Amino acid sequence: MKTKPWGQLFLERNGIRNTQARRAILEVMGQNPGHLSTEEVYRKVNERYPHIGLTTVYRTLNILSRIGVVGRFNFGEGKARYELIDGPNGPPHHHHLVCSRCGSIHDYTDFVEEELELMHKTERALSDRYDFRINKHILHFYGLCGECSETSE
Amino acid sequence: MKTKPWGQLFLERNGIRNTQARRAILEVMGQNPGHLSTEEVYRKVNERYPHIGLTTVYRTLNILSRIGVVGRFNFGEGKARYELIDGPNGPPHHHHLVCSRCGSIHDYTDFVEEELELMHKTERALSDRYDFRINKHILHFYGLCGECSETSE
DNA sequence: TTACGTGCAAAAGCTTTGCAGCTCC
DNA sequence: GGAGCTGCAAAGCTTTTGCACGTAA
């Protein structure tokens, strides 16, 4: 039972026009899990829709992250990375392990449950104390991955 | 009892030359707690040492963050921010509350103890399971600060 | 129809690099 | 003396913006 793709519902629901470029970008994001840079999204979109420009990808990813369809991450490389947040093709909530040397990024979900419990508790406490309305958190662990720690002194 | 400034010990210990520019940058970082951008560090350094250039500040902050004297953060503004990590003038370990609208950053230490306990436990578990040698973590909460949530619909 | 979206080119940051001269050890 | 550091200018990247044209609703 094929219904209208999820991403498009999101566009309509947010009063944003459902254009080919946006469908294409959502399609690519759905088929490529992982943390894609704008350039990477652009290249994949461009394979199938050569007329769609890089500027549009930038603009679209900005919109999508603003309305919460994709998450925007920054792993200290000097450029943003994006990932579908939710829906049928989206990954479950996870946290990140980033290798400081080779830049590889590993998602993990194993301990997230336990972490989330504390996070939410903390979020409530912080909201109360600092008058801050929290809607998202980012937890990154940095270190050396297995390969890189072998080749280091 | 005034002894040799802490930052300089760090330089020597890492086999990095103790130059005026580096002393100046460490001095400024020590006197200005908070998350300074490279430009901000440069301007403050430049007030007292007008001959020190922006390039040197970039290069020095890179070195200092590599050897672990300063922490490098990215709050999604498209530029890095730095902060003295430890030592006599450094702030205690803390986490961040970032306002998505106005960009203000609030440090908190209140709940960090409890968080750290879980973080360290998680770090150990992740190290074992994913063969990852973790040496640092970043926890950011994003949301709206009091002022900004008043002025939003 | 018309407000919104897009492509292209140009511009605007932030950050790094090349190179000649200077400085710490 | 020599390796390492610095300043300046130039270049490199990512990201944004201006504008004329195109397109969804």
Tab-separated table of C-alpha atoms in Angstrom, chain A residues 7-60:
chain	number	residue	atom	x	y	z
A	7	GLY	CA	8.372	14.078	3.367
A	8	GLN	CA	5.826	15.687	1.119
A	9	LEU	CA	3.193	15.617	3.807
A	10	PHE	CA	5.630	17.523	5.911
A	11	LEU	CA	6.018	20.173	3.258
A	12	GLU	CA	2.287	20.651	2.875
A	13	ARG	CA	1.747	20.678	6.588
A	14	ASN	CA	4.220	23.554	6.853
A	15	GLY	CA	2.792	25.581	4.026
A	16	ILE	CA	5.833	25.016	1.870
A	17	ARG	CA	5.472	24.315	-1.824
A	18	ASN	CA	5.936	20.788	-2.974
A	19	THR	CA	8.408	21.248	-5.797
A	20	GLN	CA	10.481	18.783	-7.730
A	21	ALA	CA	13.709	19.972	-6.156
A	22	ARG	CA	12.355	19.436	-2.673
A	23	ARG	CA	10.959	16.031	-3.483
A	24	ALA	CA	14.300	15.074	-5.006
A	25	ILE	CA	16.236	16.177	-1.946
A	26	LEU	CA	13.924	14.339	0.412
A	27	GLU	CA	14.190	11.268	-1.799
A	28	VAL	CA	17.981	11.327	-1.698
A	29	MET	CA	18.070	11.904	2.038
A	30	GLY	CA	15.731	8.988	2.533
A	31	GLN	CA	17.846	6.662	0.437
A	32	ASN	CA	21.159	7.709	1.923
A	33	PRO	CA	21.216	7.349	5.646
A	34	GLY	CA	24.185	8.894	7.334
A	35	HIS	CA	25.357	12.431	7.777
A	36	LEU	CA	25.488	14.076	4.386
A	37	SER	CA	27.133	17.375	3.696
A	38	THR	CA	25.337	19.835	1.443
A	39	GLU	CA	27.803	19.046	-1.303
A	40	GLU	CA	27.110	15.337	-0.969
A	41	VAL	CA	23.367	15.829	-1.116
A	42	TYR	CA	23.861	18.046	-4.128
A	43	ARG	CA	25.965	15.495	-5.972
A	44	LYS	CA	23.462	12.709	-5.414
A	45	VAL	CA	20.523	14.879	-6.367
A	46	ASN	CA	22.422	16.019	-9.400
A	47	GLU	CA	22.960	12.494	-10.685
A	48	ARG	CA	19.247	12.143	-11.264
A	49	TYR	CA	18.176	15.738	-11.691
A	50	PRO	CA	21.096	17.545	-13.313
A	51	HIS	CA	19.256	20.827	-13.530
A	52	ILE	CA	18.895	21.262	-9.781
A	53	GLY	CA	21.522	23.661	-8.487
A	54	LEU	CA	23.676	23.743	-5.405
A	55	THR	CA	22.035	26.925	-4.192
A	56	THR	CA	18.671	25.220	-4.096
A	57	VAL	CA	20.120	22.401	-2.039
A	58	TYR	CA	21.492	24.902	0.453
A	59	ARG	CA	18.199	26.724	0.627
A	60	THR	CA	16.169	23.547	0.916
